[in-house]
Amino acid sequence: MSFPLVRMRRLRRTAAMRNMLQRVKIHPSNLVCPIFVDENAKVPISITVMPDYYRFPIQQVVDEVKQAVEQGIKAVILFGVPSKKDETGSSAFAEDGVVQEAIRKLKKEFSDELVIMADACLCEYTTHGHCGIVKNGEVMNDLTLEILQKVAVSQAQAGADIVAPSGMMDGQVRFIREALDDAGFDEVAIMAYSAKYASSFYGPFREATECAPKFGSRKSYQMGYGNPNEALREMEIDVNEGADMIMVKPALAYLDIMYLAKSKFNVPVAAYSVSGEYAMVKAAAKNGWIDEKAVVLELLTAIKRAGSDLIITYFAKDVKSWLSQI
Ligand code: PBG
């Protein structure tokens, strides 16, 4: 035989060899753990549509996050379930709001050992469930920007390291940056939910935080999934407005967008593997149809391989022990 066989399997022979050559590796320090804080809860409330996930009372948030930190997690993102909702979502920027209280407790306990992110949006706080102020059945972009400024500043005042506007209002990054700087928080970063799609994968989250819109949909402000160029435009605008990081959300059905994001922009790219992705894996695993641990590690690796620097995932706390088992 004139040409030798190319034996690709030589480098796959042993686990040590495979490990040595694995370029894309999941590490808990690149994961962000979402935490749901419930102002009314006295004990953790299990979320039926997100098996093994809970809404925590403010008093128990520190304990829950301690467990995550023990699992190598260095970052959390907080979502609030307030006791009071109104038309303008005013409890989203209350000094004693549910997220603000939780941030204060976490900052006191963990100081700079933990990155505290806060989702800045109104949908969990408004009676109509939309991400902005509603007038005559429409979500009003510019009126909402002023509220988002208050939300971001109140979160920064409480001690958030990063605010993450997720309402897909035009100009939200610029307005929030200005407000943070004016209030003396020029060191607080913005992680923009830039490429956020109007996705059916958010269903379980909306049930978990009781934020489903009471009328219409979010399609007039979140992106449609058929047009990748629009995502590039959104990301470009956010970077120009001063976003320190950009996000692609959901993750699994949008790996191409993540790849584009990483190739086009020189800022960290976050991926949000959302509630529906979590629920799908859990449902199949609970039926014994897939191996949860193996599937999650494969999926997270794919999300990283596509270009994300950090991943928000409801599996964050499990990863360390799973990695040690493979
Ligand atoms: C708030 C917000 C949503 C999610 C994160 N922030 C809901 C939505 O936009 O409808 C979804 C997260 C998930 O599904 O895990 N705007």
mmCIF file of C-alpha atoms and ligand atoms in Angstrom:
data_model
loop_
_atom_site.group_PDB
_atom_site.id
_atom_site.type_symbol
_atom_site.label_atom_id
_atom_site.label_comp_id
_atom_site.label_asym_id
_atom_site.label_seq_id
_atom_site.Cartn_x
_atom_site.Cartn_y
_atom_site.Cartn_z
ATOM 1 C CA MET A 1 0.000 0.000 0.000
ATOM 2 C CA SER A 2 1.564 3.280 -1.036
ATOM 3 C CA PHE A 3 -0.335 5.501 1.388
ATOM 4 C CA PRO A 4 -0.604 4.517 5.047
ATOM 5 C CA LEU A 5 -4.090 4.605 6.579
ATOM 6 C CA VAL A 6 -4.729 7.806 8.486
ATOM 7 C CA ARG A 7 -5.478 6.395 11.913
ATOM 8 C CA MET A 8 -7.436 9.080 13.719
ATOM 9 C CA ARG A 9 -8.088 6.691 16.555
ATOM 10 C CA ARG A 10 -4.469 6.750 17.731
ATOM 11 C CA LEU A 11 -5.204 9.975 19.598
ATOM 12 C CA ARG A 12 -8.503 8.665 20.972
ATOM 13 C CA ARG A 13 -7.100 5.505 22.529
ATOM 14 C CA THR A 14 -7.042 6.419 26.221
ATOM 15 C CA ALA A 15 -9.087 8.735 28.389
ATOM 16 C CA ALA A 16 -5.914 10.623 29.356
ATOM 17 C CA MET A 17 -5.106 11.195 25.699
ATOM 18 C CA ARG A 18 -8.653 12.306 24.885
ATOM 19 C CA ASN A 19 -8.680 14.641 27.847
ATOM 20 C CA MET A 20 -5.316 16.133 26.988
ATOM 21 C CA LEU A 21 -6.559 17.046 23.551
ATOM 22 C CA GLN A 22 -10.025 18.335 24.451
ATOM 23 C CA ARG A 23 -10.067 22.032 23.615
ATOM 24 C CA VAL A 24 -13.564 22.973 24.672
ATOM 25 C CA LYS A 25 -14.153 22.179 28.311
ATOM 26 C CA ILE A 26 -16.953 23.203 30.597
ATOM 27 C CA HIS A 27 -15.876 24.758 33.859
ATOM 28 C CA PRO A 28 -18.240 25.822 36.680
ATOM 29 C CA SER A 29 -16.597 29.260 36.857
ATOM 30 C CA ASN A 30 -18.044 30.102 33.426
ATOM 31 C CA LEU A 31 -21.562 29.218 34.498
ATOM 32 C CA VAL A 32 -24.193 31.532 35.914
ATOM 33 C CA CYS A 33 -26.875 30.140 38.211
ATOM 34 C CA PRO A 34 -30.349 31.710 37.942
ATOM 35 C CA ILE A 35 -32.017 32.308 41.305
ATOM 36 C CA PHE A 36 -35.738 32.976 41.731
ATOM 37 C CA VAL A 37 -36.558 35.045 44.807
ATOM 38 C CA ASP A 38 -40.155 35.053 45.992
ATOM 39 C CA GLU A 39 -41.253 37.864 48.301
ATOM 40 C CA ASN A 40 -44.260 35.898 49.582
ATOM 41 C CA ALA A 41 -42.616 32.542 50.096
ATOM 42 C CA LYS A 42 -41.955 31.224 53.601
ATOM 43 C CA VAL A 43 -40.327 28.009 52.404
ATOM 44 C CA PRO A 44 -38.826 27.049 49.018
ATOM 45 C CA ILE A 45 -41.618 26.579 46.499
ATOM 46 C CA SER A 46 -41.012 23.874 43.940
ATOM 47 C CA ILE A 47 -41.706 24.792 40.343
ATOM 48 C CA THR A 48 -43.766 22.042 38.730
ATOM 49 C CA VAL A 49 -42.776 22.909 35.185
ATOM 50 C CA MET A 50 -39.090 23.054 36.134
ATOM 51 C CA PRO A 51 -38.455 19.863 38.108
ATOM 52 C CA ASP A 52 -35.898 20.186 40.948
ATOM 53 C CA TYR A 53 -35.993 24.013 40.718
ATOM 54 C CA TYR A 54 -37.390 26.328 43.410
ATOM 55 C CA ARG A 55 -38.471 29.853 44.238
ATOM 56 C CA PHE A 56 -36.715 30.875 47.429
ATOM 57 C CA PRO A 57 -37.770 33.197 50.249
ATOM 58 C CA ILE A 58 -35.435 36.183 50.620
ATOM 59 C CA GLN A 59 -34.212 34.729 53.923
ATOM 60 C CA GLN A 60 -32.997 31.546 52.252
ATOM 61 C CA VAL A 61 -31.244 33.010 49.241
ATOM 62 C CA VAL A 62 -27.860 33.156 50.949
ATOM 63 C CA ASP A 63 -28.026 29.453 51.904
ATOM 64 C CA GLU A 64 -29.027 28.463 48.405
ATOM 65 C CA VAL A 65 -26.241 30.492 46.833
ATOM 66 C CA LYS A 66 -23.740 29.045 49.330
ATOM 67 C CA GLN A 67 -24.533 25.629 47.941
ATOM 68 C CA ALA A 68 -23.932 26.887 44.419
ATOM 69 C CA VAL A 69 -20.642 28.493 45.459
ATOM 70 C CA GLU A 70 -19.555 25.164 46.976
ATOM 71 C CA GLN A 71 -20.163 23.699 43.542
ATOM 72 C CA GLY A 72 -17.698 26.148 42.001
ATOM 73 C CA ILE A 73 -20.289 28.652 40.797
ATOM 74 C CA LYS A 74 -19.014 32.237 40.914
ATOM 75 C CA ALA A 75 -22.007 34.061 39.460
ATOM 76 C CA VAL A 76 -25.758 34.253 39.935
ATOM 77 C CA ILE A 77 -28.526 36.100 38.128
ATOM 78 C CA LEU A 78 -31.521 37.115 40.199
ATOM 79 C CA PHE A 79 -35.173 37.157 39.182
ATOM 80 C CA GLY A 80 -37.881 38.472 41.495
ATOM 81 C CA VAL A 81 -41.414 37.354 42.190
ATOM 82 C CA PRO A 82 -42.845 40.401 43.992
ATOM 83 C CA SER A 83 -45.752 40.413 46.435
ATOM 84 C CA LYS A 84 -47.303 43.401 44.653
ATOM 85 C CA LYS A 85 -47.698 44.080 40.953
ATOM 86 C CA ASP A 86 -49.024 47.254 39.345
ATOM 87 C CA GLU A 87 -49.435 48.868 35.928
ATOM 88 C CA THR A 88 -45.928 50.354 35.869
ATOM 89 C CA GLY A 89 -44.006 47.607 37.675
ATOM 90 C CA SER A 90 -42.982 49.985 40.467
ATOM 91 C CA SER A 91 -41.832 47.203 42.794
ATOM 92 C CA ALA A 92 -39.070 46.495 40.259
ATOM 93 C CA PHE A 93 -37.259 49.623 41.453
ATOM 94 C CA ALA A 94 -38.341 49.801 45.098
ATOM 95 C CA GLU A 95 -35.465 50.204 47.514
ATOM 96 C CA ASP A 96 -36.886 47.324 49.526
ATOM 97 C CA GLY A 97 -37.887 45.345 46.414
ATOM 98 C CA VAL A 98 -37.482 41.603 46.481
ATOM 99 C CA VAL A 99 -34.412 41.514 44.243
ATOM 100 C CA GLN A 100 -32.822 44.561 45.909
ATOM 101 C CA GLU A 101 -33.162 42.885 49.339
ATOM 102 C CA ALA A 102 -31.686 39.639 48.023
ATOM 103 C CA ILE A 103 -28.758 41.470 46.406
ATOM 104 C CA ARG A 104 -27.981 43.249 49.682
ATOM 105 C CA LYS A 105 -27.872 39.975 51.591
ATOM 106 C CA LEU A 106 -25.685 38.312 48.985
ATOM 107 C CA LYS A 107 -23.250 41.225 48.785
ATOM 108 C CA LYS A 108 -22.904 41.260 52.563
ATOM 109 C CA GLU A 109 -22.227 37.533 52.690
ATOM 110 C CA PHE A 110 -20.006 37.037 49.641
ATOM 111 C CA SER A 111 -18.566 40.486 48.922
ATOM 112 C CA ASP A 112 -16.530 40.271 45.708
ATOM 113 C CA GLU A 113 -16.242 36.451 45.775
ATOM 114 C CA LEU A 114 -19.505 36.269 43.877
ATOM 115 C CA VAL A 115 -20.626 38.079 40.729
ATOM 116 C CA ILE A 116 -24.142 39.317 41.322
ATOM 117 C CA MET A 117 -26.217 39.925 38.220
ATOM 118 C CA ALA A 118 -29.742 41.265 38.228
ATOM 119 C CA ASP A 119 -32.270 40.876 35.447
ATOM 120 C CA ALA A 120 -33.628 44.337 34.697
ATOM 121 C CA CYS A 121 -37.107 43.965 33.272
ATOM 122 C CA LEU A 122 -40.687 44.773 34.205
ATOM 123 C CA CYS A 123 -42.688 41.704 33.208
ATOM 124 C CA GLU A 124 -42.538 40.020 36.609
ATOM 125 C CA TYR A 125 -43.703 43.265 38.233
ATOM 126 C CA THR A 126 -46.526 44.459 35.968
ATOM 127 C CA THR A 127 -50.160 43.357 36.285
ATOM 128 C CA HIS A 128 -50.390 42.915 32.488
ATOM 129 C CA GLY A 129 -47.168 40.877 32.301
ATOM 130 C CA HIS A 130 -45.527 42.929 29.542
ATOM 131 C CA CYS A 131 -41.903 44.037 29.732
ATOM 132 C CA GLY A 132 -42.803 47.720 29.515
ATOM 133 C CA ILE A 133 -45.402 50.382 30.175
ATOM 134 C CA VAL A 134 -48.646 49.678 28.326
ATOM 135 C CA LYS A 135 -50.871 52.415 26.855
ATOM 136 C CA ASN A 136 -53.888 51.619 24.697
ATOM 137 C CA GLY A 137 -52.790 48.036 24.378
ATOM 138 C CA GLU A 138 -49.268 48.925 23.216
ATOM 139 C CA VAL A 139 -45.926 48.589 24.935
ATOM 140 C CA MET A 140 -44.465 52.102 25.048
ATOM 141 C CA ASN A 141 -40.746 51.990 24.367
ATOM 142 C CA ASP A 142 -39.586 55.426 25.536
ATOM 143 C CA LEU A 143 -41.703 55.597 28.684
ATOM 144 C CA THR A 144 -40.295 52.217 29.637
ATOM 145 C CA LEU A 145 -36.715 53.429 29.251
ATOM 146 C CA GLU A 146 -37.176 55.859 32.132
ATOM 147 C CA ILE A 147 -38.462 53.077 34.373
ATOM 148 C CA LEU A 148 -35.616 50.778 33.369
ATOM 149 C CA GLN A 149 -33.164 53.478 34.427
ATOM 150 C CA LYS A 150 -34.682 53.438 37.904
ATOM 151 C CA VAL A 151 -34.607 49.644 38.025
ATOM 152 C CA ALA A 152 -30.932 49.484 37.062
ATOM 153 C CA VAL A 153 -29.882 52.222 39.500
ATOM 154 C CA SER A 154 -31.792 50.603 42.374
ATOM 155 C CA GLN A 155 -30.104 47.273 41.639
ATOM 156 C CA ALA A 156 -26.698 48.940 41.507
ATOM 157 C CA GLN A 157 -27.419 50.737 44.773
ATOM 158 C CA ALA A 158 -28.212 47.406 46.393
ATOM 159 C CA GLY A 159 -24.857 46.033 45.223
ATOM 160 C CA ALA A 160 -25.345 44.393 41.816
ATOM 161 C CA ASP A 161 -22.118 43.990 39.845
ATOM 162 C CA ILE A 162 -23.892 43.578 36.534
ATOM 163 C CA VAL A 163 -27.337 44.660 35.399
ATOM 164 C CA ALA A 164 -28.936 42.730 32.583
ATOM 165 C CA PRO A 165 -31.727 44.486 30.701
ATOM 166 C CA SER A 166 -33.931 41.802 29.147
ATOM 167 C CA GLY A 167 -36.940 43.760 27.940
ATOM 168 C CA MET A 168 -35.731 44.354 24.365
ATOM 169 C CA MET A 169 -36.662 48.040 24.465
ATOM 170 C CA ASP A 170 -34.800 50.092 21.879
ATOM 171 C CA GLY A 171 -32.178 52.273 23.535
ATOM 172 C CA GLN A 172 -32.251 50.426 26.860
ATOM 173 C CA VAL A 173 -28.475 49.986 27.043
ATOM 174 C CA ARG A 174 -27.790 53.649 26.322
ATOM 175 C CA PHE A 175 -30.357 54.886 28.813
ATOM 176 C CA ILE A 176 -29.219 52.508 31.534
ATOM 177 C CA ARG A 177 -25.538 53.354 30.974
ATOM 178 C CA GLU A 178 -26.320 57.061 31.299
ATOM 179 C CA ALA A 179 -28.375 56.579 34.439
ATOM 180 C CA LEU A 180 -25.760 54.357 36.086
ATOM 181 C CA ASP A 181 -22.977 56.830 35.300
ATOM 182 C CA ASP A 182 -25.016 59.794 36.537
ATOM 183 C CA ALA A 183 -25.672 57.968 39.798
ATOM 184 C CA GLY A 184 -21.971 57.241 40.262
ATOM 185 C CA PHE A 185 -22.083 53.594 39.210
ATOM 186 C CA ASP A 186 -19.676 53.770 36.301
ATOM 187 C CA GLU A 187 -18.111 50.496 37.460
ATOM 188 C CA VAL A 188 -21.337 48.532 37.224
ATOM 189 C CA ALA A 189 -21.399 46.543 33.986
ATOM 190 C CA ILE A 190 -24.221 45.934 31.552
ATOM 191 C CA MET A 191 -24.921 42.519 30.112
ATOM 192 C CA ALA A 192 -27.374 43.177 27.316
ATOM 193 C CA TYR A 193 -29.905 40.556 26.340
ATOM 194 C CA SER A 194 -29.155 41.659 22.777
ATOM 195 C CA ALA A 195 -30.266 38.788 20.602
ATOM 196 C CA LYS A 196 -33.349 37.778 22.528
ATOM 197 C CA TYR A 197 -35.893 35.889 20.509
ATOM 198 C CA ALA A 198 -39.660 35.720 20.919
ATOM 199 C CA SER A 199 -39.381 32.077 21.901
ATOM 200 C CA SER A 200 -41.735 29.341 22.982
ATOM 201 C CA PHE A 201 -38.905 27.997 25.104
ATOM 202 C CA TYR A 202 -39.671 30.614 27.818
ATOM 203 C CA GLY A 203 -42.953 28.918 28.796
ATOM 204 C CA PRO A 204 -41.787 27.296 32.045
ATOM 205 C CA PHE A 205 -40.050 30.512 33.235
ATOM 206 C CA ARG A 206 -43.220 32.509 32.708
ATOM 207 C CA GLU A 207 -45.142 30.027 34.774
ATOM 208 C CA ALA A 208 -42.400 29.962 37.400
ATOM 209 C CA THR A 209 -42.341 33.746 37.816
ATOM 210 C CA GLU A 210 -45.972 34.407 36.873
ATOM 211 C CA CYS A 211 -44.990 36.817 34.116
ATOM 212 C CA ALA A 212 -46.856 35.559 31.040
ATOM 213 C CA PRO A 213 -48.408 38.513 29.158
ATOM 214 C CA LYS A 214 -52.141 38.803 29.893
ATOM 215 C CA PHE A 215 -52.877 39.880 26.313
ATOM 216 C CA GLY A 216 -51.022 39.666 23.006
ATOM 217 C CA SER A 217 -47.448 38.446 22.856
ATOM 218 C CA ARG A 218 -43.923 39.798 23.102
ATOM 219 C CA LYS A 219 -43.429 39.611 19.349
ATOM 220 C CA SER A 220 -43.520 43.382 18.882
ATOM 221 C CA TYR A 221 -40.325 43.789 20.933
ATOM 222 C CA GLN A 222 -38.524 40.436 20.988
ATOM 223 C CA MET A 223 -36.990 39.184 17.748
ATOM 224 C CA GLY A 224 -38.517 36.807 15.232
ATOM 225 C CA TYR A 225 -36.395 33.725 14.697
ATOM 226 C CA GLY A 226 -36.240 33.768 10.916
ATOM 227 C CA ASN A 227 -33.760 36.561 10.388
ATOM 228 C CA PRO A 228 -30.135 36.286 11.545
ATOM 229 C CA ASN A 229 -29.184 39.754 10.244
ATOM 230 C CA GLU A 230 -31.526 41.396 12.679
ATOM 231 C CA ALA A 231 -29.617 39.761 15.538
ATOM 232 C CA LEU A 232 -26.362 41.215 14.231
ATOM 233 C CA ARG A 233 -27.941 44.656 14.100
ATOM 234 C CA GLU A 234 -29.274 44.358 17.663
ATOM 235 C CA MET A 235 -25.863 43.280 18.928
ATOM 236 C CA GLU A 236 -24.070 46.040 17.047
ATOM 237 C CA ILE A 237 -26.410 48.672 18.470
ATOM 238 C CA ASP A 238 -25.956 47.351 22.017
ATOM 239 C CA VAL A 239 -22.175 47.272 21.723
ATOM 240 C CA ASN A 240 -22.231 50.842 20.393
ATOM 241 C CA GLU A 241 -24.513 51.930 23.223
ATOM 242 C CA GLY A 242 -21.980 50.630 25.728
ATOM 243 C CA ALA A 243 -22.914 47.034 26.503
ATOM 244 C CA ASP A 244 -19.999 45.307 28.245
ATOM 245 C CA MET A 245 -21.325 41.899 27.247
ATOM 246 C CA ILE A 246 -23.937 40.704 24.809
ATOM 247 C CA MET A 247 -26.240 37.730 25.106
ATOM 248 C CA VAL A 248 -27.882 35.240 22.822
ATOM 249 C CA LYS A 249 -31.085 33.711 24.161
ATOM 250 C CA PRO A 250 -32.305 30.948 23.976
ATOM 251 C CA ALA A 251 -29.177 28.866 23.437
ATOM 252 C CA LEU A 252 -29.798 25.520 21.775
ATOM 253 C CA ALA A 253 -31.874 26.615 18.816
ATOM 254 C CA TYR A 254 -29.575 29.633 18.282
ATOM 255 C CA LEU A 255 -26.042 28.250 18.183
ATOM 256 C CA ASP A 256 -25.521 29.799 14.750
ATOM 257 C CA ILE A 257 -26.303 33.230 16.199
ATOM 258 C CA MET A 258 -23.801 32.620 18.992
ATOM 259 C CA TYR A 259 -21.146 31.720 16.460
ATOM 260 C CA LEU A 260 -21.905 34.927 14.549
ATOM 261 C CA ALA A 261 -21.827 36.963 17.757
ATOM 262 C CA LYS A 262 -18.410 35.652 18.724
ATOM 263 C CA SER A 263 -16.952 36.121 15.271
ATOM 264 C CA LYS A 264 -18.246 39.671 14.790
ATOM 265 C CA PHE A 265 -17.891 41.316 18.184
ATOM 266 C CA ASN A 266 -14.986 41.572 20.525
ATOM 267 C CA VAL A 267 -16.949 41.519 23.768
ATOM 268 C CA PRO A 268 -17.785 38.522 25.958
ATOM 269 C CA VAL A 269 -20.794 36.606 24.673
ATOM 270 C CA ALA A 270 -23.224 35.096 27.149
ATOM 271 C CA ALA A 271 -25.605 32.292 26.293
ATOM 272 C CA TYR A 272 -28.859 31.772 28.152
ATOM 273 C CA SER A 273 -29.971 28.180 28.103
ATOM 274 C CA VAL A 274 -33.566 28.841 29.011
ATOM 275 C CA SER A 275 -36.295 27.183 31.034
ATOM 276 C CA GLY A 276 -37.792 25.230 28.123
ATOM 277 C CA GLU A 277 -34.414 23.707 27.339
ATOM 278 C CA TYR A 278 -34.092 22.685 30.983
ATOM 279 C CA ALA A 279 -37.628 21.284 31.087
ATOM 280 C CA MET A 280 -37.122 19.192 27.948
ATOM 281 C CA VAL A 281 -33.997 17.542 29.309
ATOM 282 C CA LYS A 282 -35.591 16.963 32.726
ATOM 283 C CA ALA A 283 -38.741 15.458 31.236
ATOM 284 C CA ALA A 284 -36.853 13.010 29.048
ATOM 285 C CA ALA A 285 -34.429 12.124 31.838
ATOM 286 C CA LYS A 286 -37.211 11.523 34.358
ATOM 287 C CA ASN A 287 -38.774 9.100 31.900
ATOM 288 C CA GLY A 288 -35.472 7.280 31.618
ATOM 289 C CA TRP A 289 -35.228 8.142 27.933
ATOM 290 C CA ILE A 290 -31.903 9.979 28.092
ATOM 291 C CA ASP A 291 -28.957 10.159 30.476
ATOM 292 C CA GLU A 292 -29.369 13.611 32.061
ATOM 293 C CA LYS A 293 -25.756 14.090 33.112
ATOM 294 C CA ALA A 294 -24.281 13.035 29.765
ATOM 295 C CA VAL A 295 -26.789 15.030 27.739
ATOM 296 C CA VAL A 296 -26.300 18.229 29.765
ATOM 297 C CA LEU A 297 -22.510 18.093 29.499
ATOM 298 C CA GLU A 298 -22.807 17.519 25.749
ATOM 299 C CA LEU A 299 -25.218 20.437 25.369
ATOM 300 C CA LEU A 300 -23.180 22.850 27.491
ATOM 301 C CA THR A 301 -20.052 21.952 25.545
ATOM 302 C CA ALA A 302 -21.891 22.666 22.295
ATOM 303 C CA ILE A 303 -23.037 26.049 23.624
ATOM 304 C CA LYS A 304 -19.459 26.911 24.546
ATOM 305 C CA ARG A 305 -18.074 25.537 21.272
ATOM 306 C CA ALA A 306 -20.459 27.791 19.360
ATOM 307 C CA GLY A 307 -18.717 30.811 20.885
ATOM 308 C CA SER A 308 -20.169 31.656 24.277
ATOM 309 C CA ASP A 309 -17.867 32.755 27.072
ATOM 310 C CA LEU A 310 -20.381 32.274 29.844
ATOM 311 C CA ILE A 311 -23.538 30.233 30.090
ATOM 312 C CA ILE A 312 -26.602 30.907 32.187
ATOM 313 C CA THR A 313 -28.029 27.473 32.949
ATOM 314 C CA TYR A 314 -30.441 25.929 35.434
ATOM 315 C CA PHE A 315 -28.041 22.987 35.600
ATOM 316 C CA ALA A 316 -25.183 25.166 36.924
ATOM 317 C CA LYS A 317 -25.128 23.595 40.390
ATOM 318 C CA ASP A 318 -24.944 20.041 39.055
ATOM 319 C CA VAL A 319 -22.032 20.406 36.699
ATOM 320 C CA LYS A 320 -19.100 20.112 39.086
ATOM 321 C CA SER A 321 -20.128 16.743 40.464
ATOM 322 C CA TRP A 322 -21.082 15.476 37.014
ATOM 323 C CA LEU A 323 -17.702 16.493 35.590
ATOM 324 C CA SER A 324 -15.973 14.519 38.319
ATOM 325 C CA GLN A 325 -17.949 11.423 37.358
ATOM 326 C CA ILE A 326 -16.881 11.255 33.716
HETATM 327 C C1 PBG B 1 -37.886 38.631 31.366
HETATM 328 C C2 PBG B 1 -37.228 37.335 31.117
HETATM 329 C C3 PBG B 1 -37.754 36.159 30.555
HETATM 330 C C4 PBG B 1 -36.749 35.192 30.635
HETATM 331 C C5 PBG B 1 -35.634 35.815 31.215
HETATM 332 N N1 PBG B 1 -35.942 37.143 31.484
HETATM 333 C C6 PBG B 1 -39.109 35.880 30.066
HETATM 334 C C7 PBG B 1 -39.575 36.451 28.787
HETATM 335 O O1 PBG B 1 -38.898 37.245 28.143
HETATM 336 O O2 PBG B 1 -40.720 36.135 28.429
HETATM 337 C C8 PBG B 1 -36.845 33.765 30.204
HETATM 338 C C9 PBG B 1 -35.858 32.834 30.834
HETATM 339 C C10 PBG B 1 -36.132 31.394 30.695
HETATM 340 O O3 PBG B 1 -37.058 30.955 29.968
HETATM 341 O O4 PBG B 1 -35.401 30.611 31.318
HETATM 342 N N2 PBG B 1 -38.159 39.401 30.251
#
